[in-house]
Tab-separated table of C-alpha atoms in Angstrom:
chain	number	residue	atom	x	y	z
A	171	MET	CA	-86.822	-310.161	98.454
A	172	TYR	CA	-84.422	-311.136	95.668
A	173	ALA	CA	-81.269	-309.498	94.460
A	174	ARG	CA	-81.267	-308.239	90.900
A	175	GLY	CA	-81.400	-311.148	88.446
A	176	GLU	CA	-82.565	-313.708	91.019
A	177	ARG	CA	-85.963	-315.303	91.182
A	178	SER	CA	-87.497	-318.035	93.263
A	179	ALA	CA	-87.365	-321.663	92.154
A	180	ALA	CA	-91.124	-321.615	91.619
A	181	GLU	CA	-90.921	-318.551	89.387
A	182	GLY	CA	-88.087	-320.145	87.423
A	183	GLU	CA	-90.072	-323.329	86.833
A	184	ARG	CA	-93.115	-321.377	85.668
A	185	ALA	CA	-91.075	-319.208	83.355
A	186	GLU	CA	-88.836	-321.946	81.981
A	187	PRO	CA	-89.714	-325.608	82.575
A	188	ALA	CA	-86.755	-328.019	82.814
A	189	ALA	CA	-87.680	-329.772	79.564
A	190	ALA	CA	-87.691	-326.470	77.701
A	191	ARG	CA	-84.310	-325.509	79.151
A	192	ALA	CA	-82.822	-328.857	78.104
A	193	ALA	CA	-84.337	-328.752	74.619
A	194	VAL	CA	-83.105	-325.250	73.852
A	195	GLY	CA	-79.469	-325.857	74.740
A	196	GLY	CA	-79.234	-329.559	73.896
A	197	PRO	CA	-77.388	-332.038	76.089
A	198	ALA	CA	-75.129	-329.435	77.698
A	199	ALA	CA	-78.098	-327.385	78.859
A	200	GLY	CA	-79.756	-330.541	80.176
A	201	LEU	CA	-76.624	-331.390	82.128
A	202	ARG	CA	-76.479	-327.865	83.558
A	203	ALA	CA	-80.137	-328.149	84.608
A	204	LEU	CA	-79.385	-331.471	86.285
A	205	GLN	CA	-76.376	-329.927	88.054
A	206	ARG	CA	-78.588	-327.121	89.364
A	207	ALA	CA	-81.191	-329.599	90.575
A	208	ALA	CA	-78.976	-332.328	92.042
A	209	GLY	CA	-75.624	-330.629	92.536
A	210	ASN	CA	-72.267	-331.048	90.846
A	211	ALA	CA	-71.104	-333.923	93.038
A	212	ALA	CA	-74.192	-336.036	92.327
A	213	VAL	CA	-73.915	-335.451	88.590
A	214	ALA	CA	-70.194	-336.216	88.606
A	215	ARG	CA	-70.832	-339.515	90.418
A	216	ALA	CA	-73.505	-340.466	87.889
A	217	VAL	CA	-71.352	-339.557	84.896
A	218	VAL	CA	-68.267	-341.456	86.057
A	219	GLN	CA	-70.064	-344.369	87.695
A	220	ARG	CA	-68.458	-347.547	86.474
A	221	SER	CA	-69.954	-350.974	86.430
A	222	ALA	CA	-68.616	-353.809	88.560
A	223	VAL	CA	-67.285	-355.314	85.314
A	224	ASP	CA	-65.238	-352.164	84.609
A	225	GLU	CA	-63.947	-352.132	88.172
A	226	VAL	CA	-62.711	-355.720	88.180
A	227	LEU	CA	-61.266	-355.647	84.657
A	228	GLY	CA	-59.458	-352.405	85.507
A	229	GLY	CA	-57.622	-354.224	88.294
A	230	THR	CA	-54.431	-356.201	87.923
A	231	GLY	CA	-55.705	-359.574	89.067
A	232	ARG	CA	-53.104	-362.252	89.664
A	233	PRO	CA	-51.338	-364.732	87.414
A	234	LEU	CA	-52.172	-368.425	87.377
A	235	ASP	CA	-50.098	-370.282	89.953
A	236	ALA	CA	-47.136	-372.068	88.354
A	237	SER	CA	-48.430	-375.636	88.646
A	238	THR	CA	-51.925	-374.785	87.368
A	239	ARG	CA	-50.454	-372.764	84.527
A	240	ALA	CA	-48.105	-375.568	83.438
A	241	ASP	CA	-50.897	-378.145	83.646
A	242	MET	CA	-53.409	-376.078	81.658
A	243	GLU	CA	-50.830	-374.989	79.075
A	244	GLN	CA	-50.014	-378.652	78.429
A	245	ARG	CA	-53.690	-379.660	78.289
A	246	LEU	CA	-54.835	-376.775	76.075
A	247	GLY	CA	-51.666	-376.278	74.025
A	248	ALA	CA	-51.427	-372.548	74.703
A	249	ASP	CA	-49.272	-370.095	76.662
A	250	PHE	CA	-51.162	-368.593	79.598
A	251	GLY	CA	-48.352	-366.423	80.968
A	252	ASP	CA	-50.378	-363.248	80.413
A	253	VAL	CA	-53.633	-364.541	81.939
A	254	ARG	CA	-54.878	-362.653	84.988
A	255	LEU	CA	-57.338	-364.174	87.466
A	256	HIS	CA	-59.741	-361.973	89.367
A	257	THR	CA	-61.375	-363.275	92.543
A	258	GLY	CA	-62.874	-361.758	95.666
A	259	SER	CA	-65.744	-359.380	96.291
A	260	ALA	CA	-65.219	-357.249	93.163
A	261	ALA	CA	-65.091	-360.374	90.987
A	262	ASN	CA	-68.206	-361.747	92.691
A	263	ALA	CA	-70.117	-358.511	92.023
A	264	SER	CA	-68.890	-358.440	88.444
A	265	ALA	CA	-69.924	-362.038	87.745
A	266	ALA	CA	-73.332	-361.357	89.285
A	267	GLU	CA	-73.720	-358.237	87.124
A	268	VAL	CA	-73.333	-360.265	83.938
A	269	GLY	CA	-75.300	-363.225	85.307
A	270	ALA	CA	-72.415	-365.689	85.105
A	271	LEU	CA	-70.529	-368.030	87.392
A	272	ALA	CA	-67.349	-366.841	85.651
A	273	PHE	CA	-66.447	-364.883	82.517
A	274	THR	CA	-63.480	-364.005	80.356
A	275	SER	CA	-62.539	-360.737	78.700
A	276	GLY	CA	-59.343	-360.974	76.680
A	277	ASN	CA	-56.741	-362.420	79.025
A	278	HIS	CA	-58.738	-361.597	82.175
A	279	ILE	CA	-60.703	-364.399	83.819
A	280	VAL	CA	-63.210	-363.357	86.456
A	281	LEU	CA	-64.250	-366.089	88.869
A	282	GLY	CA	-67.432	-365.558	90.852
A	283	PRO	CA	-68.400	-367.461	93.993
A	284	GLY	CA	-67.847	-371.199	93.629
A	285	ALA	CA	-66.107	-370.904	90.249
A	286	GLY	CA	-62.596	-371.930	91.265
A	287	ASP	CA	-62.801	-375.540	90.043
A	288	ARG	CA	-60.557	-376.957	87.302
A	289	HIS	CA	-63.419	-377.496	84.858
A	290	THR	CA	-64.507	-373.851	85.033
A	291	LEU	CA	-60.902	-372.712	84.687
A	292	ALA	CA	-60.357	-374.917	81.598
A	293	HIS	CA	-63.622	-373.563	80.128
A	294	GLU	CA	-62.569	-369.942	80.710
A	295	LEU	CA	-59.023	-370.558	79.441
A	296	THR	CA	-60.594	-371.874	76.243
A	297	HIS	CA	-62.323	-368.488	75.942
A	298	VAL	CA	-58.907	-366.800	76.305
A	299	VAL	CA	-57.674	-368.842	73.333
A	300	GLN	CA	-60.843	-368.066	71.336
A	301	GLN	CA	-60.565	-364.332	71.964
A	302	ARG	CA	-56.930	-364.328	70.901
A	303	ARG	CA	-58.118	-365.597	67.514
A	304	GLY	CA	-60.510	-362.670	67.078
A	305	PRO	CA	-63.966	-361.395	67.999
A	306	VAL	CA	-66.432	-363.843	69.506
A	307	ALA	CA	-70.220	-363.858	69.431
A	308	GLY	CA	-72.156	-362.029	72.095
A	309	THR	CA	-74.704	-359.350	72.800
A	310	ASP	CA	-73.249	-355.930	73.578
A	311	ARG	CA	-74.528	-354.601	76.911
A	312	GLY	CA	-74.109	-351.071	75.592
A	313	ASP	CA	-70.796	-350.513	77.361
A	314	GLY	CA	-68.581	-352.565	75.063
A	315	VAL	CA	-68.874	-355.752	77.116
A	316	ARG	CA	-70.345	-358.591	75.074
A	317	ILE	CA	-72.303	-361.321	76.839
A	318	SER	CA	-72.400	-364.687	75.114
A	319	ASP	CA	-75.353	-367.008	74.941
A	320	PRO	CA	-74.844	-370.455	76.515
A	321	SER	CA	-75.915	-372.052	73.236
A	322	ASP	CA	-73.534	-370.167	70.910
A	323	ARG	CA	-70.700	-372.047	69.244
A	324	PHE	CA	-68.007	-370.419	71.404
A	325	GLU	CA	-69.684	-371.542	74.621
A	326	ARG	CA	-70.261	-375.029	73.246
A	327	GLU	CA	-66.608	-375.250	72.167
A	328	ALA	CA	-65.377	-374.072	75.580
A	329	GLU	CA	-67.543	-376.615	77.366
A	330	GLU	CA	-66.551	-379.457	75.040
A	331	THR	CA	-62.870	-378.557	75.375
A	332	ALA	CA	-63.020	-378.433	79.181
A	333	ARG	CA	-64.652	-381.872	79.271
A	334	ARG	CA	-62.181	-383.328	76.785
A	335	VAL	CA	-58.960	-382.083	78.412
A	336	LEU	CA	-59.813	-382.959	82.014
């Protein structure tokens, strides 16, 4: 027996399929239907789920150590006082997510497993300099993070610069 206004899940599905409920009320109705089906907590987790890239770039990282910073500033002719390095498990997951050994976003350098060598650091610091000059080439993943192609001019420049300065 049902209280007034209630009906079984089966009756509700027959009377009003999920697709029809979502279509009538637009995205908000679809979200409400999903909340009814999966629960508020599950929907909240899905809505706020952040990528590993977001997680690592949202962290503070650490500055370059003084001797490395001085050496690379002299070699590359730039100030790296604002550069933040990200290492560890979050950085590893982030690098894996974008399919890279290491990557740079603004003044944040993310080093994945095995990416702590001087050549990789010089390459990524070159990307810091490039990004300070303005937008660089890359394919947007849909979340604002742009992934470069190994053959684009920015990657070639970073690789050539790392080889030249070391």
